[in-house]
C-alpha cells in the first residue's frame, strides 16, 4: 500500500462519517470519498425516535455536522446513489447510476434496515422508523391523532410508544415479552419500565406474538395477535428489529452472515473493512463474533478502523454500551446483561426511579445499568468492567453473545488498554 | 484550542470522560457533560479531539486551530 491510500467509505452516516473524520484527525492525507444512498448529509438517528418525532427539534438539528465542518474534511460526498456491487480484489464499487469508484481501501458502513411484516407492503398507515424521511412521515401521521399500535417491545418500539404517548395519542405497545426490553434488561428493570409506561398511559398488550395486520381498502385497521385478538389501529409502527444492508455485497465473495463478517481488526478482506451496525467482527474480549447496533459503537468502531488503515491498529474489543430515553427515564447500559445474571441495586433507590444496578454472573460483574444516574453508572463501569475497557458500546442481543460463547479473556486486557487514549 | 459543549444535545454517554477525563466530567444529577477546561493545554489536544470524535451526540465543538 502507498503511504497515502485513497479511501472509499460506503454508507455516509454515523459510522461512515466517523471513519472519515478519524482518518483526517489522525493525519490521513490521501483521497477520501463517502458514498451514500440517502440524499441527506449525515444525520443522527437516536433523536429520530425522541426529539425529532416529538417535534422539540427541527429535523435539521439532527445533522451530525455543519456544512462548514463537512467542507473542511476534504472529502468527496457522493449522495443519493446506492452502491450496487463491490469487487474486493480490484477495490471498485459500482453505483446505481453506473459510476465506478476505485480506491485502495474500502470501508463498508451501510448499516441496517428495519425488518417488516410480510403483509405490510402496500398498506397505508403502517410505518417503520430508520431514516429522517421515515421520521417525518411518522410524525405527520401521529399529528393526525387516533389509535397507535406499536409492534415490537424492544428499545425502538418502547421509545416510539413513549414519544407518541407524550404527543397525546392513544398508544398500545404489543410484543411477546412480559415487559418491554425484558430479554435485554432482565425482569427487575423491565418491570420498572413497564410500570412507567402504564402510569403514563401506554396500554401494554404483552405476552402475545403479533401474527400480522388487518386492513380495509388499502389502509391498516388493526394488528392481529396469534391469540386471534385484533388490536384496532389507525397508525401502526413496526419495530421488529433490523437486517444488515449487505444485499449489494452478494457475489463479492465476502463472508456475509448476519452482517459483514470481520476479523478482530474489523477487516473483511485485504483492504476491505466494515464498521457500525453492518459489521460482525471477532470480539477478542468476548471470544466470538459480535454485531452491535448502537450509536457509540458506530463511532468507536470507525475509530478502530481508521487506526488500522493508518497502521496503528489494535483489536477492537469494546465494553458494549447503549442508552435509551423513555419519558423521564434515561437508561444507560454498560457491558452484557446476560440472561440469568443476578441483579442487585448498588446505588440510589428503585422506588424513586434513580438507581444503579449491577449484573453479575458466577460472582463476576458483567454489566452495569444506570436509571437516571448516568455519571454513577459510568464510574462503576470504569471500576468493574475493566477487562473489556475501551469506549464502545452495544445493543448486544444477549442471545448473540451466548452464541458467541461469552467468556472472559484477561489475556487480551493489555491489547486494548492503550490505543484510544 | 477552544472547547464548547451543547448541553441540550448531550445524551450522557460519558464517552468524552473516558477519552479525556481531565477536560470532561458529567453532572451528578443527570449525567450531562461538564466542561472542566475550555482551553486545554497542548498535551491534552489529541485526547480532546478523540473525545469530540467519539461523542455520540456531536455535542462537543472545537474551535481556533483545533
Ligand atoms: C430511531 C432510532 C433511534 C436510535 N436510538 C438509539 C439510542 O438511543 N441509543 C443508541 O445507542 N443507539 C440508537 N440507535 C442506533 C444507532 O442510531 C445506530 O447504531 C447507528 O446509526 C449506526 O450507524 P451506522 O453508520 O452503522 O448505520 P446507519 O446509521 O444505518 O447508516 C448507514 C447508511 O448507509 C446507507 N446505505 C445502505 N445501503 C447502502 C448502499 N448500498 N449504498 C450506499 N449507502 C447505503 C444507509 O441508507 C444509511 O444512510 C437508534 C437508531 C434508530 C433508527
Ligand atoms: S460523550 Fe457527548 S453525549 Fe456523552 S457525555 Fe460527553 S458530551 Fe455528552
Coordinates of C-alpha atoms and ligand atoms in Angstrom, one line a residue:
Chain A
X1 CA 0.0 0.0 0.0
X2 CA 1.2 3.5 -0.8
X3 CA 1.8 6.0 2.1
X4 CA -1.4 7.8 1.4
X5 CA -4.1 5.4 0.2
X6 CA -7.3 6.5 -1.3
X7 CA -10.2 5.5 0.9
X8 CA -13.8 5.0 -0.2
X9 CA -16.4 4.7 2.5
X10 CA -19.7 3.2 1.6
X11 CA -22.6 4.5 3.8
X12 CA -22.5 8.2 4.7
X13 CA -24.0 8.1 8.2
X14 CA -22.7 7.8 11.8
X15 CA -20.0 5.1 11.1
X16 CA -19.1 6.3 7.7
X17 CA -18.6 9.9 8.7
X18 CA -16.8 8.9 11.9
X19 CA -14.3 6.9 9.8
X20 CA -13.6 9.8 7.5
X21 CA -13.2 12.2 10.4
X22 CA -10.9 9.9 12.4
X23 CA -8.8 9.4 9.3
X24 CA -8.3 13.1 8.8
X25 CA -7.8 13.7 12.6
X26 CA -5.1 11.1 12.6
X27 CA -3.3 12.6 9.6
X28 CA -4.6 10.8 6.6
X29 CA -3.7 12.9 3.5
X30 CA -4.9 10.6 0.7
X31 CA -8.2 10.8 -1.2
X32 CA -11.4 10.3 0.7
X33 CA -14.8 9.6 -0.8
X34 CA -18.1 9.0 1.0
X35 CA -20.8 7.3 -0.9
X36 CA -24.4 7.2 0.5
X37 CA -27.8 6.2 -0.8
X38 CA -29.7 8.9 1.1
X39 CA -29.9 12.4 -0.3
X40 CA -29.3 14.0 3.1
X41 CA -25.9 15.0 4.5
X42 CA -25.0 12.8 7.5
X43 CA -27.5 13.0 10.4
X44 CA -28.0 11.3 13.7
X45 CA -30.6 8.6 14.2
X46 CA -31.2 8.5 18.0
X47 CA -33.1 11.8 18.0
X48 CA -35.5 10.5 15.3
X49 CA -37.5 8.4 17.9
X50 CA -37.1 11.1 20.5
X51 CA -36.7 14.9 19.9
X52 CA -37.4 14.8 16.1
X53 CA -40.5 12.6 16.5
X54 CA -41.7 14.7 19.4
X55 CA -41.2 17.9 17.4
X56 CA -39.0 19.5 20.0
X57 CA -36.2 19.5 17.4
X58 CA -36.5 20.6 13.8
X59 CA -35.1 17.8 11.7
X60 CA -32.0 20.0 10.7
X61 CA -30.9 19.8 14.3
X62 CA -30.2 16.1 13.9
X63 CA -27.5 16.9 11.3
X64 CA -24.2 15.5 12.6
X65 CA -22.0 18.3 11.3
X66 CA -22.4 21.8 9.9
X67 CA -21.8 22.3 6.2
X68 CA -18.5 24.1 7.0
X69 CA -17.2 21.2 9.0
X70 CA -18.1 18.8 6.2
X71 CA -16.3 21.0 3.7
X72 CA -13.3 21.1 6.0
X73 CA -13.0 17.3 5.8
X74 CA -11.6 17.5 2.3
X75 CA -13.8 14.6 1.2
X76 CA -15.9 14.0 -1.8
X77 CA -19.5 13.2 -0.9
X78 CA -21.5 11.2 -3.5
X79 CA -25.0 11.2 -2.1
X80 CA -28.3 9.7 -3.3
X81 CA -26.6 7.0 -5.3
X82 CA -26.6 3.5 -3.7
X83 CA -23.7 1.1 -4.2
X84 CA -24.8 -2.0 -6.1
X85 CA -21.7 -4.1 -6.2
X86 CA -18.2 -4.5 -4.9
X87 CA -15.1 -6.1 -6.4
X88 CA -12.9 -6.6 -3.4
X89 CA -9.8 -7.5 -5.4
X90 CA -9.9 -4.5 -7.8
X91 CA -11.5 -2.5 -4.9
X92 CA -14.1 -1.0 -7.1
X93 CA -17.6 -0.1 -6.2
X94 CA -20.3 0.3 -8.8
X95 CA -23.3 2.5 -8.1
X96 CA -26.9 2.5 -9.2
X97 CA -26.2 5.4 -11.6
X98 CA -23.4 3.4 -13.2
X99 CA -20.5 5.2 -11.7
X100 CA -17.5 3.1 -10.8
X101 CA -15.4 4.3 -7.8
X102 CA -11.9 2.9 -7.2
X103 CA -9.9 3.1 -4.0
X104 CA -7.0 1.4 -2.2
X105 CA -9.1 0.8 0.9
X106 CA -12.9 0.3 1.0
X107 CA -14.9 0.7 4.3
X108 CA -18.3 -0.8 4.4
X109 CA -20.7 1.2 6.7
X110 CA -24.1 0.6 5.2
X111 CA -25.9 -0.1 8.4
X112 CA -29.2 -2.0 8.7
X113 CA -32.8 -1.6 7.6
X114 CA -36.0 -2.4 9.5
X115 CA -37.4 -5.9 9.5
X116 CA -41.0 -5.7 8.2
X117 CA -44.2 -7.8 8.4
X118 CA -44.9 -9.9 5.3
X119 CA -48.3 -8.3 4.9
X120 CA -47.2 -4.7 5.5
X121 CA -46.4 -3.6 1.9
X122 CA -49.0 -1.5 0.2
X123 CA -51.0 -0.9 3.4
X124 CA -51.3 2.8 4.2
X125 CA -50.9 3.8 7.9
X126 CA -48.1 1.3 8.6
X127 CA -44.7 2.8 9.4
X128 CA -41.1 1.9 10.2
X129 CA -38.5 4.2 11.7
X130 CA -34.9 4.3 10.5
X131 CA -34.4 7.4 8.4
X132 CA -35.1 11.1 8.6
X133 CA -37.8 10.6 5.9
X134 CA -39.4 7.8 8.0
X135 CA -39.5 10.1 11.0
X136 CA -41.1 12.9 9.0
X137 CA -43.8 10.6 7.6
X138 CA -44.4 9.0 11.1
X139 CA -44.7 12.4 12.8
X140 CA -47.2 13.6 10.2
X141 CA -49.3 10.5 10.8
X142 CA -49.1 10.9 14.6
X143 CA -50.2 14.5 14.3
X144 CA -53.5 13.4 12.8
X145 CA -54.1 11.6 16.1
X146 CA -56.0 8.4 16.7
X147 CA -55.0 5.0 17.9
X148 CA -51.4 3.9 17.5
X149 CA -50.3 0.3 17.9
X150 CA -46.5 -0.2 18.2
X151 CA -45.5 -3.7 17.1
X152 CA -42.3 -4.7 19.0
X153 CA -41.4 -4.5 22.6
X154 CA -37.7 -3.7 22.2
X155 CA -35.8 -0.4 22.5
X156 CA -37.2 1.3 19.4
X157 CA -40.8 0.2 20.0
X158 CA -40.7 1.4 23.6
X159 CA -39.2 4.7 22.7
X160 CA -41.8 5.3 20.0
X161 CA -44.6 4.4 22.3
X162 CA -43.2 6.8 24.9
X163 CA -42.8 9.7 22.5
X164 CA -46.2 9.2 20.9
X165 CA -47.9 9.0 24.3
X166 CA -46.3 12.4 25.0
X167 CA -48.0 13.7 21.9
X168 CA -51.3 12.7 23.3
X169 CA -52.0 9.6 21.2
X170 CA -53.9 6.5 22.4
X171 CA -50.9 4.1 22.4
X172 CA -50.8 0.3 22.6
X173 CA -47.4 -1.5 22.8
X174 CA -47.6 -5.1 21.6
X175 CA -45.0 -7.8 21.8
X176 CA -44.2 -11.3 23.1
X177 CA -42.2 -10.4 26.3
X178 CA -43.7 -9.9 29.7
X179 CA -42.3 -6.4 29.9
X180 CA -40.6 -4.1 27.4
X181 CA -36.9 -4.9 26.9
X182 CA -37.2 -7.9 29.3
X183 CA -34.7 -10.0 27.3
X184 CA -32.2 -7.2 27.4
X185 CA -32.6 -5.7 30.9
X186 CA -33.9 -8.6 32.9
X187 CA -37.1 -8.8 34.9
X188 CA -36.4 -6.3 37.7
X189 CA -35.6 -3.3 35.4
X190 CA -38.0 -4.2 32.7
X191 CA -40.7 -4.3 35.3
X192 CA -39.9 -0.8 36.4
X193 CA -40.1 0.2 32.7
X194 CA -43.5 -1.5 32.3
X195 CA -44.8 0.4 35.4
X196 CA -43.5 3.7 33.9
X197 CA -45.3 3.1 30.6
X198 CA -48.5 2.1 32.2
X199 CA -48.5 5.1 34.6
X200 CA -48.1 7.4 31.7
X201 CA -51.0 5.8 29.8
X202 CA -49.4 3.4 27.4
X203 CA -51.5 0.3 27.1
X204 CA -49.3 -2.8 27.3
X205 CA -50.5 -5.8 25.3
X206 CA -47.6 -8.0 26.0
X207 CA -47.1 -11.8 26.2
X208 CA -48.5 -12.4 22.7
X209 CA -46.8 -12.6 19.4
X210 CA -48.0 -10.4 16.5
X211 CA -49.4 -12.5 13.7
X212 CA -50.0 -9.8 11.1
X213 CA -52.0 -6.8 10.1
X214 CA -55.7 -6.2 9.4
X215 CA -56.7 -3.7 6.8
X216 CA -59.5 -2.4 4.7
X217 CA -59.4 -0.6 1.3
X218 CA -55.6 -0.5 1.4
X219 CA -55.5 1.1 4.9
X220 CA -54.4 -0.6 8.1
X221 CA -57.3 -1.1 10.6
X222 CA -55.6 -3.2 13.3
X223 CA -52.9 -5.6 14.4
X224 CA -53.7 -9.3 14.7
X225 CA -52.2 -11.3 17.6
X226 CA -51.6 -15.0 17.5
X227 CA -54.3 -15.3 20.2
X228 CA -56.8 -14.3 17.5
X229 CA -57.3 -10.9 19.1
X230 CA -57.2 -7.8 16.9
X231 CA -55.9 -4.5 18.3
X232 CA -57.7 -1.7 16.5
X233 CA -55.3 0.9 15.0
X234 CA -55.3 4.0 12.8
X235 CA -51.5 4.0 12.7
X236 CA -49.1 1.1 13.2
X237 CA -45.3 1.3 13.8
X238 CA -43.5 -1.9 13.1
X239 CA -40.3 -2.1 15.3
X240 CA -39.2 -5.7 15.0
X241 CA -35.5 -5.3 14.7
X242 CA -33.3 -4.8 11.7
X243 CA -31.4 -6.6 8.9
X244 CA -27.9 -5.7 7.8
X245 CA -27.7 -3.9 4.4
X246 CA -25.5 -6.5 2.7
X247 CA -27.6 -7.4 -0.3
X248 CA -25.4 -5.3 -2.6
X249 CA -22.4 -7.4 -1.5
X250 CA -23.9 -10.7 -2.7
X251 CA -21.4 -12.1 -5.2
X252 CA -18.5 -10.1 -3.8
X253 CA -17.0 -13.2 -2.2
X254 CA -17.0 -11.6 1.2
X255 CA -18.4 -13.7 4.1
X256 CA -21.9 -12.5 4.8
X257 CA -23.7 -14.0 7.8
X258 CA -25.9 -11.6 9.8
X259 CA -23.6 -8.8 8.7
X260 CA -20.2 -8.5 7.1
X261 CA -18.0 -11.0 8.9
X262 CA -14.7 -9.5 10.0
X263 CA -11.6 -10.4 12.0
X264 CA -10.6 -8.7 15.3
X265 CA -9.4 -5.6 13.4
X266 CA -12.7 -5.2 11.5
X267 CA -11.2 -6.5 8.3
X268 CA -13.4 -8.4 5.9
X269 CA -10.7 -9.0 3.3
X270 CA -7.4 -7.3 2.3
X271 CA -8.1 -3.6 2.2
X272 CA -11.8 -4.1 3.0
X273 CA -13.2 -3.1 6.4
X274 CA -16.6 -2.9 8.0
X275 CA -17.8 -0.5 10.7
X276 CA -21.1 0.2 12.6
X277 CA -24.3 -1.7 12.6
X278 CA -23.4 -3.8 9.5
X279 CA -20.1 -5.2 10.9
X280 CA -20.0 -8.6 12.7
X281 CA -16.4 -8.8 14.0
X282 CA -14.4 -11.0 16.3
X283 CA -14.5 -9.5 19.7
X284 CA -11.4 -10.8 21.4
X285 CA -12.6 -10.0 24.9
X286 CA -15.9 -11.8 24.4
X287 CA -14.3 -14.6 22.4
X288 CA -16.7 -14.6 19.5
X289 CA -18.4 -12.8 16.6
X290 CA -20.5 -9.8 17.7
X291 CA -22.6 -7.3 15.8
X292 CA -23.7 -4.2 17.8
X293 CA -26.5 -1.9 16.8
X294 CA -25.8 1.3 18.7
X295 CA -24.7 4.7 18.3
X296 CA -21.4 4.6 20.3
X297 CA -20.3 1.5 18.5
X298 CA -20.7 3.2 15.2
X299 CA -18.2 5.9 16.1
X300 CA -15.8 3.9 18.1
X301 CA -15.6 1.0 15.6
X302 CA -14.9 3.7 13.0
X303 CA -12.0 5.0 15.0
X304 CA -10.6 1.5 15.3
X305 CA -10.9 1.0 11.5
X306 CA -9.2 4.4 10.8
X307 CA -6.4 3.4 13.2
X308 CA -5.9 0.1 11.3
X309 CA -5.9 1.8 7.9
X310 CA -3.2 4.1 9.2
X311 CA -1.2 1.2 10.5
X312 CA -1.8 1.7 14.2
X313 CA -4.4 -0.9 14.5
X314 CA -5.4 -3.0 17.5
X315 CA -8.1 -5.5 18.2
X316 CA -11.5 -3.8 18.6
X317 CA -12.9 -5.1 21.9
X318 CA -15.2 -2.6 23.4
X319 CA -17.4 -2.7 26.5
X320 CA -20.9 -2.8 25.0
X321 CA -22.8 0.3 25.8
X322 CA -26.2 1.8 24.8
X323 CA -28.6 4.3 26.2
X324 CA -32.3 4.8 25.8
X325 CA -34.6 7.7 26.8
X326 CA -38.2 7.0 27.5
X327 CA -40.5 9.5 29.3
X328 CA -38.2 11.0 32.0
X329 CA -36.1 7.8 32.2
X330 CA -32.6 8.0 30.9
X331 CA -31.2 4.5 31.0
X332 CA -27.6 3.6 30.4
X333 CA -26.4 0.1 29.9
X334 CA -22.7 -0.9 30.0
X335 CA -21.4 -4.4 29.4
X336 CA -23.5 -7.5 28.9
X337 CA -26.7 -8.0 30.9
X338 CA -26.6 -11.7 30.4
X339 CA -29.8 -13.6 30.9
X340 CA -29.7 -15.4 34.3
X341 CA -27.3 -12.8 35.7
X342 CA -28.1 -11.8 39.3
X343 CA -29.1 -8.2 39.6
X344 CA -28.6 -6.0 42.7
X345 CA -29.2 -2.3 43.2
X346 CA -25.9 -0.8 44.4
X347 CA -26.7 2.9 44.4
X348 CA -29.8 5.1 44.6
X349 CA -33.3 3.6 45.0
X350 CA -35.7 1.9 42.6
X351 CA -38.7 3.4 44.4
X352 CA -37.6 6.9 43.4
X353 CA -36.5 5.8 40.0
X354 CA -32.9 6.8 40.4
X355 CA -30.6 3.8 40.7
X356 CA -27.6 1.9 39.5
X357 CA -27.9 -1.9 39.1
X358 CA -25.1 -4.3 39.0
X359 CA -25.4 -7.5 36.9
X360 CA -23.2 -10.4 38.0
X361 CA -22.7 -13.9 36.7
X362 CA -20.8 -16.5 38.6
X363 CA -19.8 -13.8 41.0
X364 CA -18.3 -11.6 38.3
X365 CA -19.5 -8.2 37.2
X366 CA -20.8 -8.4 33.6
X367 CA -22.9 -5.3 33.3
X368 CA -23.9 -2.0 34.9
X369 CA -27.2 -0.3 34.4
X370 CA -28.0 3.3 35.4
X371 CA -31.5 4.6 35.7
X372 CA -31.3 8.4 35.8
X373 CA -27.8 8.0 37.2
X374 CA -25.6 8.2 34.1
X375 CA -22.5 9.5 35.8
X376 CA -22.6 7.0 38.6
X377 CA -23.2 4.1 36.2
X378 CA -20.2 5.2 34.0
X379 CA -18.0 5.4 37.1
X380 CA -19.0 1.9 38.2
X381 CA -18.4 0.6 34.8
X382 CA -14.9 2.0 34.8
X383 CA -14.2 0.4 38.2
X384 CA -15.8 -3.0 37.5
X385 CA -15.7 -3.7 33.8
X386 CA -12.0 -3.1 33.3
X387 CA -11.3 -6.2 31.3
X388 CA -13.4 -5.0 28.5
X389 CA -12.4 -1.5 28.9
X390 CA -12.5 0.6 25.8
X391 CA -15.0 3.1 24.6
X392 CA -17.6 1.3 22.6
X393 CA -21.0 0.1 23.4
X394 CA -23.8 -2.0 22.3
X395 CA -27.2 -3.2 21.9
X396 CA -25.9 -6.7 22.4
X397 CA -28.5 -9.3 21.9
X398 CA -27.9 -11.4 24.9
X399 CA -28.6 -14.4 22.7
X400 CA -26.0 -13.4 20.2
X401 CA -23.4 -13.2 22.9
X402 CA -24.4 -16.6 24.2
X403 CA -24.0 -17.9 20.7
X404 CA -20.5 -16.3 20.5
X405 CA -19.7 -18.1 23.7
X406 CA -19.2 -15.2 26.1
X407 CA -16.2 -15.7 28.2
X408 CA -13.6 -13.7 29.9
X409 CA -10.2 -13.3 28.2
X410 CA -8.0 -11.4 30.7
X411 CA -5.0 -12.0 28.4
X412 CA -6.4 -9.5 25.9
X413 CA -6.5 -6.8 28.5
X414 CA -3.2 -5.5 27.5
X415 CA -4.2 -5.5 23.9
X416 CA -6.7 -2.7 24.3
X417 CA -5.8 -0.9 27.4
X418 CA -3.8 1.5 25.3
X419 CA -4.6 3.0 21.9
X420 CA -7.7 5.0 22.2
X421 CA -6.5 7.4 24.9
Chain B
X1 CA -7.9 25.1 21.2
X2 CA -11.3 26.3 22.4
X3 CA -13.8 23.7 23.5
X4 CA -17.6 24.2 23.7
X5 CA -20.4 21.8 24.6
X6 CA -24.1 21.8 23.7
X7 CA -25.8 20.5 26.9
X8 CA -29.0 20.2 25.0
X9 CA -27.7 17.6 22.7
X10 CA -25.7 15.6 25.3
X11 CA -27.2 12.2 25.9
X12 CA -25.0 11.5 28.9
X13 CA -23.0 8.7 27.3
X14 CA -19.8 9.7 29.1
X15 CA -17.6 8.7 26.1
X16 CA -15.9 12.1 26.5
X17 CA -15.0 11.4 30.1
X18 CA -13.5 8.0 29.2
X19 CA -11.5 9.7 26.4
X20 CA -10.3 12.9 28.2
X21 CA -11.0 12.8 31.9
X22 CA -9.0 16.0 32.6
X23 CA -11.3 18.0 30.3
X24 CA -14.7 16.5 30.7
X25 CA -16.9 15.3 33.6
X26 CA -20.6 14.6 33.9
X27 CA -23.1 16.2 36.2
X28 CA -24.1 14.1 39.2
X29 CA -27.9 14.6 38.7
X30 CA -28.4 13.9 35.0
X31 CA -25.1 12.9 33.5
X32 CA -24.9 15.9 31.2
X33 CA -21.4 16.9 30.2
X34 CA -19.4 19.3 32.4
X35 CA -16.6 21.1 30.7
X36 CA -13.7 21.2 33.2
X37 CA -11.3 23.1 30.9
X38 CA -12.4 25.1 27.9
X39 CA -8.9 25.8 26.8
X40 CA -7.0 22.6 27.5
X41 CA -3.2 22.5 27.4
X42 CA -1.4 21.2 24.3
X43 CA -0.7 17.7 25.6
X44 CA -4.5 17.1 26.0
X45 CA -5.4 18.2 22.5
X46 CA -5.3 14.7 20.9
X47 CA -7.5 13.2 23.7
X48 CA -9.9 16.1 23.3
X49 CA -10.1 15.6 19.6
X50 CA -10.8 12.0 20.1
X51 CA -13.5 12.8 22.7
X52 CA -15.2 15.1 20.3
X53 CA -14.9 12.5 17.6
X54 CA -16.5 9.7 19.6
X55 CA -19.2 11.8 21.3
X56 CA -22.4 10.0 20.0
X57 CA -24.4 13.2 20.1
X58 CA -21.9 15.5 18.4
X59 CA -22.3 17.7 21.4
X60 CA -18.7 18.8 21.6
X61 CA -17.3 21.5 19.3
X62 CA -13.7 22.5 18.9
X63 CA -12.6 26.0 17.7
X64 CA -9.5 28.0 17.0
X65 CA -7.0 25.9 15.1
X66 CA -8.3 22.7 16.7
Ligands
LIG1 C1 -34.8 5.7 15.5 C2 -33.6 5.2 16.1 C3 -33.2 5.5 17.4 C4 -32.0 5.1 17.9 N1 -31.7 5.4 19.2 C5 -30.5 4.9 19.8 C6 -30.2 5.2 21.1 O1 -30.9 5.9 21.8 N2 -29.0 4.8 21.6 C7 -28.1 4.1 20.8 O2 -27.1 3.7 21.3 N3 -28.4 3.8 19.5 C8 -29.6 4.2 19.0 N4 -29.9 3.9 17.7 C9 -28.9 3.1 16.9 C10 -27.9 4.0 16.1 O3 -28.6 5.1 15.5 C11 -27.2 3.1 15.1 O4 -26.5 2.2 15.8 C12 -26.3 3.9 14.2 O5 -27.0 4.9 13.4 C13 -25.5 3.0 13.3 O6 -24.7 3.8 12.4 P1 -24.2 3.2 11.0 O7 -23.5 4.3 10.4 O8 -23.5 1.9 11.2 O9 -25.5 2.8 10.2 P2 -26.7 3.7 9.7 O10 -26.9 4.9 10.6 O11 -27.8 2.9 9.4 O12 -26.1 4.3 8.3 C14 -25.9 3.5 7.2 C15 -26.1 4.4 5.9 O13 -25.7 3.6 4.8 C16 -26.7 3.8 3.8 N5 -26.7 2.7 2.9 C17 -27.3 1.5 3.0 N6 -27.1 0.7 1.9 C18 -26.3 1.5 1.1 C19 -25.8 1.3 -0.2 N7 -25.9 0.1 -0.9 N8 -25.0 2.2 -0.8 C20 -24.9 3.4 -0.1 N9 -25.4 3.7 1.1 C21 -26.1 2.7 1.7 C22 -28.0 3.9 4.6 O14 -29.1 4.4 3.9 C23 -27.5 4.8 5.8 O15 -27.6 6.1 5.4 C24 -31.1 4.3 17.1 C25 -31.5 4.0 15.8 C26 -32.7 4.4 15.3 C27 -33.1 4.1 13.9
LIG2 S1 -19.7 12.0 25.0 FE1 -21.1 13.6 24.2 S2 -23.1 12.8 24.8 FE2 -21.7 11.7 26.0 S3 -21.5 12.8 27.9 FE3 -19.9 13.5 26.6 S4 -20.8 15.3 25.5 FE4 -22.5 14.2 26.4

